[in-house]
Coordinates of C-alpha atoms in Angstrom, one line a residue:
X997 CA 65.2 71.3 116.8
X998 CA 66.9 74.2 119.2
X999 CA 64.2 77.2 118.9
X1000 CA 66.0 80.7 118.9
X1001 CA 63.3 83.1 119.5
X1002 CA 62.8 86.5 121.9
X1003 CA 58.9 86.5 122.0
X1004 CA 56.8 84.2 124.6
X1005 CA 56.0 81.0 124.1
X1006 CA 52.6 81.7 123.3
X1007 CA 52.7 84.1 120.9
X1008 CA 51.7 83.1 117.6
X1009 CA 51.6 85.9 116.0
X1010 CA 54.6 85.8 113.5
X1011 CA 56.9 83.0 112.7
X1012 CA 59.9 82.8 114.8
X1013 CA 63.9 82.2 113.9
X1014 CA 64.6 78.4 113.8
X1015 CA 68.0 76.8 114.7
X1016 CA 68.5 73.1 113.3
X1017 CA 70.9 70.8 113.3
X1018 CA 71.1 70.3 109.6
X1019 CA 72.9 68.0 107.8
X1020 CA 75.6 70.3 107.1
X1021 CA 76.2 70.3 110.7
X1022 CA 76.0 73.4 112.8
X1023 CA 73.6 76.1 114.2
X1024 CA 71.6 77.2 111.0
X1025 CA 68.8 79.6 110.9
X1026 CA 66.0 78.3 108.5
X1027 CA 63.6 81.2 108.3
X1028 CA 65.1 85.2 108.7
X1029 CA 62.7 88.1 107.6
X1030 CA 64.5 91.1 108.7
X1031 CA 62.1 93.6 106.7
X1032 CA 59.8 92.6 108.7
X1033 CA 59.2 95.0 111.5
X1034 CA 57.8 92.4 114.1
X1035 CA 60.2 89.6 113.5
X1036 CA 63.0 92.4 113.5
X1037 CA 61.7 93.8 117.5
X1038 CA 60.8 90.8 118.5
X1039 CA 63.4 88.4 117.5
X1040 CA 66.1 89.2 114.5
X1041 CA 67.4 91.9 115.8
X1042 CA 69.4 90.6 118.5
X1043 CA 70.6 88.0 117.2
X1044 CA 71.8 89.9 114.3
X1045 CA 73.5 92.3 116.5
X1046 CA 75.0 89.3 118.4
X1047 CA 76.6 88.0 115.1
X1048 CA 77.6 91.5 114.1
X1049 CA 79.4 91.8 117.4
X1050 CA 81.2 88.7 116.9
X1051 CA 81.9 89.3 113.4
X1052 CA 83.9 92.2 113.9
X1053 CA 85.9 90.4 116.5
X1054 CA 87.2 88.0 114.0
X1055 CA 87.2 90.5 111.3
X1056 CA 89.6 92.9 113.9
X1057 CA 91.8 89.6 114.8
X1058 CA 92.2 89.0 110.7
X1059 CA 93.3 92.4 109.9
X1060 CA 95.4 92.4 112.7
X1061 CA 97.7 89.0 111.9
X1062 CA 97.1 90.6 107.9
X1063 CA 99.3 93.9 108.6
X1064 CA 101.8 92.0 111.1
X1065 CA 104.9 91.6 109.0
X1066 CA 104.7 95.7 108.3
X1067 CA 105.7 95.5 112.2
X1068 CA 107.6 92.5 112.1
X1069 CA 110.1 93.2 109.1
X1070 CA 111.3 96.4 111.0
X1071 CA 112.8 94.4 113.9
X1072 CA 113.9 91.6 111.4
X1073 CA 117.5 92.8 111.1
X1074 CA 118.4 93.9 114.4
X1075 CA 117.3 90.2 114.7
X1076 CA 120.0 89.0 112.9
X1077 CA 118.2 88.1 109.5
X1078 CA 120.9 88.7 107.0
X1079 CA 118.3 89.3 104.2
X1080 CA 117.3 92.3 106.3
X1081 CA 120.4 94.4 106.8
X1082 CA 121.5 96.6 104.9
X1083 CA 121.0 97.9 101.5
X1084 CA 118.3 95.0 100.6
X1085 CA 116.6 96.1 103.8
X1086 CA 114.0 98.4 102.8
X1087 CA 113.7 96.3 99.2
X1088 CA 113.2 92.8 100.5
X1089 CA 110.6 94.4 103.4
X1090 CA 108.5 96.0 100.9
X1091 CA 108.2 92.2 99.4
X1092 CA 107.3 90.4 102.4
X1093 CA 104.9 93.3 103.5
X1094 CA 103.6 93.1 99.5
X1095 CA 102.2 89.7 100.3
X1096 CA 99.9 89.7 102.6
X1097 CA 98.4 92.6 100.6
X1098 CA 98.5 90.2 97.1
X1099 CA 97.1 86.6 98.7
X1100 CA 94.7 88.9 100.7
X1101 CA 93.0 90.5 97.4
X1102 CA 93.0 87.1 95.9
X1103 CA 91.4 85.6 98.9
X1104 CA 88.5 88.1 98.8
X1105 CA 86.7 86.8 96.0
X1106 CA 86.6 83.3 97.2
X1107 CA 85.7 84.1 100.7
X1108 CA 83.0 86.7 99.4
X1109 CA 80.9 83.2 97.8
X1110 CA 82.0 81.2 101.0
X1111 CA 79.9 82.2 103.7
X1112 CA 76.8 80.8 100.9
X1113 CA 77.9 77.6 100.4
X1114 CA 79.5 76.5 104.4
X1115 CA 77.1 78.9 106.2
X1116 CA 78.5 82.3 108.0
X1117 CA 78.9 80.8 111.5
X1118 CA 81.7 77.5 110.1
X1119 CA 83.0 80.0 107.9
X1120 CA 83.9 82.4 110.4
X1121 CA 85.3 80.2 112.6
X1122 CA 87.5 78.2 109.8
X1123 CA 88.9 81.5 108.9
X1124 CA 89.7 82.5 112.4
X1125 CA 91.4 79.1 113.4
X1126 CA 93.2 79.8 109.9
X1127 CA 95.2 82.7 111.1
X1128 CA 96.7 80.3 113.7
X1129 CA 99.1 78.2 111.3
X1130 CA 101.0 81.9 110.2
X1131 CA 101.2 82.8 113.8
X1132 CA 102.7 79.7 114.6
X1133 CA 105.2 79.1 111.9
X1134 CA 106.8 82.6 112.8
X1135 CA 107.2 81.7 116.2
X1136 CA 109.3 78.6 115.3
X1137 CA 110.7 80.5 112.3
X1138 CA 112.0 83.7 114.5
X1139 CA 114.0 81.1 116.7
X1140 CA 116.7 80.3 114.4
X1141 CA 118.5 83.4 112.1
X1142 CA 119.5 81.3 109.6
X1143 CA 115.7 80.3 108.2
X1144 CA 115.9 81.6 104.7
X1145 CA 113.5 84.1 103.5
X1146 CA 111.8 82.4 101.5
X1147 CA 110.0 80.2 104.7
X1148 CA 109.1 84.0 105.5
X1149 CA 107.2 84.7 101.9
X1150 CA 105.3 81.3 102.7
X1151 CA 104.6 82.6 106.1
X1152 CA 103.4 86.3 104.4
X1153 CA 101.4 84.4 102.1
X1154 CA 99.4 82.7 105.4
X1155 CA 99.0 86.0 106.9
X1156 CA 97.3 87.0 103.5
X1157 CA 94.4 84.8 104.6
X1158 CA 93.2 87.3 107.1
X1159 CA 92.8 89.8 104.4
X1160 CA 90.2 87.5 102.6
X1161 CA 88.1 87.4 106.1
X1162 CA 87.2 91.3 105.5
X1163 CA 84.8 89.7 102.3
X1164 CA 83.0 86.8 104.1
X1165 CA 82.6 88.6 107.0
X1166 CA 81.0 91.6 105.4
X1167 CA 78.9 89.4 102.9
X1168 CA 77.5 87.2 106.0
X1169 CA 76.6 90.1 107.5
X1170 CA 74.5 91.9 104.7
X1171 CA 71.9 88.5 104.7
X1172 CA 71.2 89.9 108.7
X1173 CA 70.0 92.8 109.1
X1174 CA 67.1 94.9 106.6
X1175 CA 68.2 97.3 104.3
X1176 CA 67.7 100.6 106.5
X1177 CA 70.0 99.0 109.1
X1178 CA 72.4 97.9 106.5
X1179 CA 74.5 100.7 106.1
X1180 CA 75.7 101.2 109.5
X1181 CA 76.0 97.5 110.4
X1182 CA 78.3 97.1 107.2
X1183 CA 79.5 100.5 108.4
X1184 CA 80.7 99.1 111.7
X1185 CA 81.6 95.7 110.5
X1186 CA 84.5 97.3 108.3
X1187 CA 85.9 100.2 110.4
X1188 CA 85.6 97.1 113.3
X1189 CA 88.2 95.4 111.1
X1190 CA 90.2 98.1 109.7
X1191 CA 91.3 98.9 113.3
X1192 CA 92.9 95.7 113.9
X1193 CA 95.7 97.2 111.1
X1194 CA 96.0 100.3 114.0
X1195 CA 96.2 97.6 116.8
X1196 CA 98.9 95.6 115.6
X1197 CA 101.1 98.8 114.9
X1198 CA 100.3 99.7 118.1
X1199 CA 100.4 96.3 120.2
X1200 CA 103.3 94.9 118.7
X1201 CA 106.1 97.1 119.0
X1202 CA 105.2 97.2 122.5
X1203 CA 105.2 93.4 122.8
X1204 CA 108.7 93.7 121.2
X1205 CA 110.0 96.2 123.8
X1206 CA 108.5 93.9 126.5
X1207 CA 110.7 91.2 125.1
X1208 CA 114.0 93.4 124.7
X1209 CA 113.1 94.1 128.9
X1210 CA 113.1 90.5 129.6
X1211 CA 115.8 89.3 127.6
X1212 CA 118.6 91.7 126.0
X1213 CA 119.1 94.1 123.4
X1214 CA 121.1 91.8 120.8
X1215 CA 120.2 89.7 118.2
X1216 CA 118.9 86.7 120.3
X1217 CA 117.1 88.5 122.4
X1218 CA 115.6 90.5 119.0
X1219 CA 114.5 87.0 118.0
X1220 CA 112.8 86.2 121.5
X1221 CA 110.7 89.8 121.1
X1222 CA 109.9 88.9 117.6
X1223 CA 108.7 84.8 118.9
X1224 CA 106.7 86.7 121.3
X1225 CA 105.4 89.3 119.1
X1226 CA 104.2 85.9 116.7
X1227 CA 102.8 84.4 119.9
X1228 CA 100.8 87.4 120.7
X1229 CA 97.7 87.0 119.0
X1230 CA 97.0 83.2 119.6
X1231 CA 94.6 83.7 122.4
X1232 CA 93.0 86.3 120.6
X1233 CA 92.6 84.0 117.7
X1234 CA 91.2 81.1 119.3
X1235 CA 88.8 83.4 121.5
X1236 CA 87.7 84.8 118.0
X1237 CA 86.9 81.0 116.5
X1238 CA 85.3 79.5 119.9
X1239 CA 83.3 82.9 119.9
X1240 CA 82.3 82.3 116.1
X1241 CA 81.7 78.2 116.9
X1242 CA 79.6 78.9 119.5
X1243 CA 78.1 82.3 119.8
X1244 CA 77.0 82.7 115.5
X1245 CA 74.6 81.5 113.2
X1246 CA 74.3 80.4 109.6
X1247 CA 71.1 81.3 107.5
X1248 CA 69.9 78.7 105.7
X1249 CA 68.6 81.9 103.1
X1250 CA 71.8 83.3 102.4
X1251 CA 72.5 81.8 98.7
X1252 CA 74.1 83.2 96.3
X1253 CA 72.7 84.7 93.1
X1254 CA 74.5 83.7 90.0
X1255 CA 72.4 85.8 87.4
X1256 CA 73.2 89.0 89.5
X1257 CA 77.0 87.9 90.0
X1258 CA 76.5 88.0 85.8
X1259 CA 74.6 90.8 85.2
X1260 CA 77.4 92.7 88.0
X1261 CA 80.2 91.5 86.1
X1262 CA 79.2 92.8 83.0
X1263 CA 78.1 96.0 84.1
X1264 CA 80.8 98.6 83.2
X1265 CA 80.2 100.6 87.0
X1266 CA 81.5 97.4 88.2
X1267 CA 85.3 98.1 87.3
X1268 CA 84.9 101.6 86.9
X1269 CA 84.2 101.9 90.9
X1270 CA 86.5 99.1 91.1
X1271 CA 89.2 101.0 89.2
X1272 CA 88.3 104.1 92.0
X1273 CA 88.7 101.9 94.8
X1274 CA 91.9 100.9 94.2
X1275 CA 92.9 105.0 95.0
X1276 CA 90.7 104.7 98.2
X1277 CA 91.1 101.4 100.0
X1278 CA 94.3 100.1 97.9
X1279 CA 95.9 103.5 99.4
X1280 CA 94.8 102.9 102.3
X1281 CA 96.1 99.3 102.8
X1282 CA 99.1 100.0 100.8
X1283 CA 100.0 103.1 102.9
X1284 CA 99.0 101.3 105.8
X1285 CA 101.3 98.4 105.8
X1286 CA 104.4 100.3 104.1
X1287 CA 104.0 102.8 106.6
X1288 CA 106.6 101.6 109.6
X1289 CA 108.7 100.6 106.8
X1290 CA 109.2 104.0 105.1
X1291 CA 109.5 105.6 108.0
X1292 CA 112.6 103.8 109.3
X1293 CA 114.1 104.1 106.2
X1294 CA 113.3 108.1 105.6
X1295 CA 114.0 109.0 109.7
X1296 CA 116.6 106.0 110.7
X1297 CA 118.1 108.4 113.6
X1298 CA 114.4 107.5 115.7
X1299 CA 115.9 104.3 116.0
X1300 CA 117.7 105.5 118.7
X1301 CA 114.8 107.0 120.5
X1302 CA 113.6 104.3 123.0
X1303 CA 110.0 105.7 123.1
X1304 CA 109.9 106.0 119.4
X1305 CA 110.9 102.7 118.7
X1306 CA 108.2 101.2 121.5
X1307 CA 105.4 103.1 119.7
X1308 CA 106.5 102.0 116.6
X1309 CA 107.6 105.4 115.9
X1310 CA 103.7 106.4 115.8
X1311 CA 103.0 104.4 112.6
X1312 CA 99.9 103.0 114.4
X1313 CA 98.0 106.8 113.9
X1314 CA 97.7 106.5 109.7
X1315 CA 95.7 103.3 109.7
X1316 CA 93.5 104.3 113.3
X1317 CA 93.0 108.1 111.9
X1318 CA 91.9 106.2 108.6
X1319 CA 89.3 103.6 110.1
X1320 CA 87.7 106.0 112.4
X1321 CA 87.2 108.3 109.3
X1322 CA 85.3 106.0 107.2
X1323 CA 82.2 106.0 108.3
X1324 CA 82.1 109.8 108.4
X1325 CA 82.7 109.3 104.6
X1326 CA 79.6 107.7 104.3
X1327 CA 77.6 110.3 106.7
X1328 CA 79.7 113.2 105.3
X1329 CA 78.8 111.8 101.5
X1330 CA 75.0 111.7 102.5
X1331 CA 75.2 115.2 103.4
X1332 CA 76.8 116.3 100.6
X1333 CA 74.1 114.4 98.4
X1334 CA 76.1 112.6 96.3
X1335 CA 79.1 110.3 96.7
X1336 CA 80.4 110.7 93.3
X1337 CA 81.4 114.7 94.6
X1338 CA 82.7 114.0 97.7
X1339 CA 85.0 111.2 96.2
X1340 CA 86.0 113.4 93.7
X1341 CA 87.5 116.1 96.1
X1342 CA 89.1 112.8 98.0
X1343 CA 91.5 112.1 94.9
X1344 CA 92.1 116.0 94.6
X1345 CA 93.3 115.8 98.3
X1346 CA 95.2 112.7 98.1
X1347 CA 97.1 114.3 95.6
X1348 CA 97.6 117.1 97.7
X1349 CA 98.5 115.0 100.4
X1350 CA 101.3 113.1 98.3
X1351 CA 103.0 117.0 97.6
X1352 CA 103.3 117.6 101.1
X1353 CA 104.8 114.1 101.9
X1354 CA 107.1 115.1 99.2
X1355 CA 108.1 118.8 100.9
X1356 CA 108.4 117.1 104.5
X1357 CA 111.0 114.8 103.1
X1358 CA 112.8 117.6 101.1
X1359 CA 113.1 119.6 104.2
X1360 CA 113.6 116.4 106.5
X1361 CA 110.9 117.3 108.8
X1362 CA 108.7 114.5 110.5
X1363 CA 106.8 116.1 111.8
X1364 CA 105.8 117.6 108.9
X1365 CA 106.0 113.8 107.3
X1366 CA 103.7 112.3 109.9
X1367 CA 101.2 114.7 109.9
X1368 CA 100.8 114.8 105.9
X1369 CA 100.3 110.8 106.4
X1370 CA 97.9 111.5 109.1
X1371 CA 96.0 113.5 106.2
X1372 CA 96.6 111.4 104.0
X1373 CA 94.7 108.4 105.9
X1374 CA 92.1 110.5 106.7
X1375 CA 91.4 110.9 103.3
X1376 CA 91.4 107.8 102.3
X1377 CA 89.1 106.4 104.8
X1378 CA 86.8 109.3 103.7
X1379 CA 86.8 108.2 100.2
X1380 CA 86.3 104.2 101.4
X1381 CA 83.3 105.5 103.0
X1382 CA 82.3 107.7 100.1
X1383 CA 83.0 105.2 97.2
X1384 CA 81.3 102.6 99.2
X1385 CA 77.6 105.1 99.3
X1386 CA 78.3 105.4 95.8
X1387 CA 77.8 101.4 94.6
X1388 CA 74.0 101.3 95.5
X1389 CA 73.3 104.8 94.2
X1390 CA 74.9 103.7 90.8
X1391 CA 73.2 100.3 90.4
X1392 CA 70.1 101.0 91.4
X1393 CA 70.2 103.9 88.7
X1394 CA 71.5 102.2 86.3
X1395 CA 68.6 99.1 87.0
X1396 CA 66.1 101.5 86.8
X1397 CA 67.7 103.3 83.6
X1398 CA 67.4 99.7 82.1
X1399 CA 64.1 99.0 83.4
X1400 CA 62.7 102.1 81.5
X1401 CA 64.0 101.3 78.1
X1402 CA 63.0 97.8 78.8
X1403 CA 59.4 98.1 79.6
X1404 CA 60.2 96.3 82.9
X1405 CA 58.4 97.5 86.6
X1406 CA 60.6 99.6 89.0
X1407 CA 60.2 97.0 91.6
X1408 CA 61.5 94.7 89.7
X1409 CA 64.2 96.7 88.3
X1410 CA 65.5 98.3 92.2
X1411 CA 65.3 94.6 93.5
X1412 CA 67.7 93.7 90.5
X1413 CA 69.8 97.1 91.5
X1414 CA 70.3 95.8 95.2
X1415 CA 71.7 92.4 94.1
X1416 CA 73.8 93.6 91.7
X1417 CA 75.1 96.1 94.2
X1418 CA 75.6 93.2 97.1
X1419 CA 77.5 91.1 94.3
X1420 CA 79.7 94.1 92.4
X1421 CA 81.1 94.5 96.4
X1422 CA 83.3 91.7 96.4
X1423 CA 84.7 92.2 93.1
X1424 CA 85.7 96.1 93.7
X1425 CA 86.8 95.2 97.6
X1426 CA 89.3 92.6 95.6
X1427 CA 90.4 94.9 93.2
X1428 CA 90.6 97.8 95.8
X1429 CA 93.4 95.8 97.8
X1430 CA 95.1 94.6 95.2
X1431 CA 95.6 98.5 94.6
X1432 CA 97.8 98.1 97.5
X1433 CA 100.0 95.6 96.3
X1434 CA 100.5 97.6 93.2
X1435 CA 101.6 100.9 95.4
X1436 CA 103.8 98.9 97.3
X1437 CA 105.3 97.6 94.2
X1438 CA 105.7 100.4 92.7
X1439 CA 107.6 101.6 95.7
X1440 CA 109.7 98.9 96.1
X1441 CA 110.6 99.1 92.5
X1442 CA 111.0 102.9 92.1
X1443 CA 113.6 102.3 95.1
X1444 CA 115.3 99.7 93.5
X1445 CA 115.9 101.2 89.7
X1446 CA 116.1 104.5 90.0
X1447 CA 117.6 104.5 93.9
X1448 CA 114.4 106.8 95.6
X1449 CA 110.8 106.3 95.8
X1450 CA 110.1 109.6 95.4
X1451 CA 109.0 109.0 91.0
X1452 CA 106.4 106.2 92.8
X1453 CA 104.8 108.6 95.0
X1454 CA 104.2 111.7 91.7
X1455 CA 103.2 108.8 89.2
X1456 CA 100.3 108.2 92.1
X1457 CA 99.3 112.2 92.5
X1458 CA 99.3 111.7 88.7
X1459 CA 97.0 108.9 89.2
X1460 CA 95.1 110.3 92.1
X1461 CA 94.2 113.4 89.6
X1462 CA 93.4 111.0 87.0
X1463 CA 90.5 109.3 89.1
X1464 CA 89.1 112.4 90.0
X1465 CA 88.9 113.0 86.7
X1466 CA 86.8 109.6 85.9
X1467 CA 84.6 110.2 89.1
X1468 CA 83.5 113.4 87.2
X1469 CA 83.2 111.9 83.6
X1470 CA 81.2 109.3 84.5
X1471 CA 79.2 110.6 87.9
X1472 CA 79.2 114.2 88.2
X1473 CA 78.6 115.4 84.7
X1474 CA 75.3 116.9 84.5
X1475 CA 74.1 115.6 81.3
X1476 CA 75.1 111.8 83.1
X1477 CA 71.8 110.2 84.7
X1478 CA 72.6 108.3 88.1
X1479 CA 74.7 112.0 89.2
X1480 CA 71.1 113.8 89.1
X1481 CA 69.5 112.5 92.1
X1482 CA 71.5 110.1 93.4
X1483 CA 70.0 110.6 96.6
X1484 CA 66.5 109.6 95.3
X1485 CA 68.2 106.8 93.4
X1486 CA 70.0 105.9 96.8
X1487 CA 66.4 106.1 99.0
X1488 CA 64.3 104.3 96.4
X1489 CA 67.4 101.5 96.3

């Protein structure tokens, strides 16, 4: 038995953290009280910062391998990829940046019950050391131009894994640290990995233009940047397992609830928030990984500006201007008071946002097209932040609206509000980016039927307006309970 403990030996005053070598193999913690304050100063809280700090690493490394095709597929012609030159361009990189987004949703849900069943420190590493077969495979895939596309969708598909590690990393997490530190550990854990989308738009065009120096500016020296660009984040990946393997823990306490998981499930503010985080996050990773994409095919004449193309002409600002602003959504929706208004006037200014992407492109200004995406993002990470306050305030309302025409206690009922909160997370983080395939979709196919994407991006101002619209039906009218005092709801939770 390994003791992990901060306090002297002698003290006996409070139990400390055990480490055993279970059967299940591993480091596993079998006793964690973070609400208590002297086991949280004495001993939990370092080691839940430790695992925070080596969550996020992974986390960062999964979005990052997630979002690299939006990089990749811009470079993919030049590369000699027939399936990537000319009119089918823009269509067939929409697809293989659609993807990652799709197996990414899907894997959410599964990951999200994961870290209860193989313990968050095996889980984090498995999903780490996963990202290395897609990382791989491209490299040997970029060396020959006649690998059909379809190896590529199998290849997207892998990538798609490192969207899932945003749900088990975030759901390990939670079981660490007490509720009034929960908030900003969560807080840090996401915008942690939502910066790894910035990093590869940054990172990789530069890797490619380090490749083009070494080798030549035609199609076989294309391919070396782009087996380079593949190669890129394999240290990084296995630094992020062997950090996982032997730096985290697994709590032998973190099990899932099945009734809550029920109760969530068939709570209507379960797909209703869902539905609104599809505008938020699904923009936001939509946006985010369609972003290099639409810009070479809106501004092609950048291609011939060296320092453009190095910076992949800038595309990395959307998704860092977007991460950095989520947790001022949560801070800026506390202000406020209530969530449910601030991510009202998000949708309001995403559809605002979407006009002026339209004017820049009918006056064929970039600048004017960059900036309303910078907004855009902004926005959207506002409202991730916002929507993401809003879960706790609505289920522990609604618990306590049940408990009261139940006869039950309020303990019992804000205790029942916190784990159907935790569980409804996963669920509307799944949905949420699977919003992004369906924007990239709707792209793609807006492109391909009717020969300009501009219909896709009005049908979602439409639909922005729309979810304003349900925010204030069901949160902000003032004859609807949960909007009244959600901050009291949110304290109390």
């Amino acid at each position: 038995m390994t003791l992990i403990s901060d306090k002297p030996a002698n003290d006996d005053s409070s139990v400390v953290a055990e480490a055993v070598q279970a059967p299940k193999g591993g480091r596993w913690i079998d006793h964690w009280e973070p609400e208590d304050p002297e086991f949280w100063e004495t001993t939990g809280k370092k080691v839940a910062r430790r695992n925070l700090w080596f969550s996020v690493f992974a986390e960062n490394i999964g979005f990052s391998v997630w979002v690299l095709f939006s990089v990749l597929v811009t470079q993919m012609g030049n590369a000699g990829f027939a399936f990537m030159q000319g009119d089918q361009a823009v269509n067939n990189g929409l697809i293989l940046v659609s993807i990652p987004v799709l197996v990414g949703a899907a894997m959410r849900i599964p990951y999200t019950f994961a870290v209860t069943t193989f313990g968050g420190r095996a889980f984090t590493t498995f999903s780490a050391g996963m990202l290395l077969i897609p990382t791989l495979g491209l490299a040997v895939a970029f060396t020959q131009p006649t690998t059909p596309m379809w190896v590529f969708m199998i290849l997207a598909a892998l990538a798609g894994f490192g969207g899932g590690n945003f749900s088990s990393s975030m759901a390990n997490i939670s079981f660490f640290f007490p509720e009034s530190k929960k908030g900003a550990a969560l807080g840090i854990n996401a915008a942690g990995g939502n910066l790894g989308v910035a990093v590869t738009q940054l990172a990789i065009p530069l890797v490619i233009a380090f490749g083009l120096f070494l080798s030549a500016s035609d199609p076989a020296g294309y391919r070396f940047a782009l087996v380079l660009s593949s190669l890129f984040w394999v240290p990084f990946i296995v630094a992020a397992a062997l950090g996982a393997w032997l730096r985290m823990d697994s709590l032998s306490n973190a099990k899932p609830d099945g009734e809550s998981y029920a109760l969530a499930m068939r709570n209507r503010n379960t797909w209703i928030m869902a539905f609104l985080y599809i505008g938020t996050f699904g923009s936001f990773i939509g946006f985010s990984f369609a972003f290099p994409t639409l810009i070479r095919a809106n501004f092609p004449d950048l291609q011939n500006i060296g320092i453009m193309v190095a910076l992949g002409n800038l595309a990395f600002l959307g998704a860092l201007v977007g991460s950095f602003s989520r947790p001022f959504g949560g801070w800026l929706a506390d202000r406020i008071g209530s969530g449910a208004r601030l991510t009202a006037l998000v949708f309001v200014g995403l559809a605002f946002g979407v006009a002026a992407i339209m004017a820049s492109l009918a006056i064929g200004s970039f600048a004017l097209y960059l900036l309303s995406f910078i907004v855009l993002f902004v926005i959207t990470g506002i409202g991730n932040g916002s929507t993401y306050r809003m879960i706790p305030t609505i289920f522990a309302a609604s618990a306590r609206s049940n408990a009261e025409a139940n006869g039950h206690s309020f303990k019992e009922a804000t205790a029942s509000g916190k784990r159907q909160a935790g569980a409804a997370i996963g669920m509307i983080g799944a949905v949420g980016a699977f919003g992004g395939f369906i924007l990239q979709q709707a792209l793609r196919l807006s492109n391909v039927h009717l020969g300009t994407m501009a219909p896709a991006f009005w049908a979602y101002a439409g639909i922005f307006l729309l979810m304003a619209g349900v925010t204030w039906w069901f949160y902000l009218r003032t004859s609807f309970a949960i909007s009244r005092a959600p901050s009291m709801a949110y304290a109390q939770a």
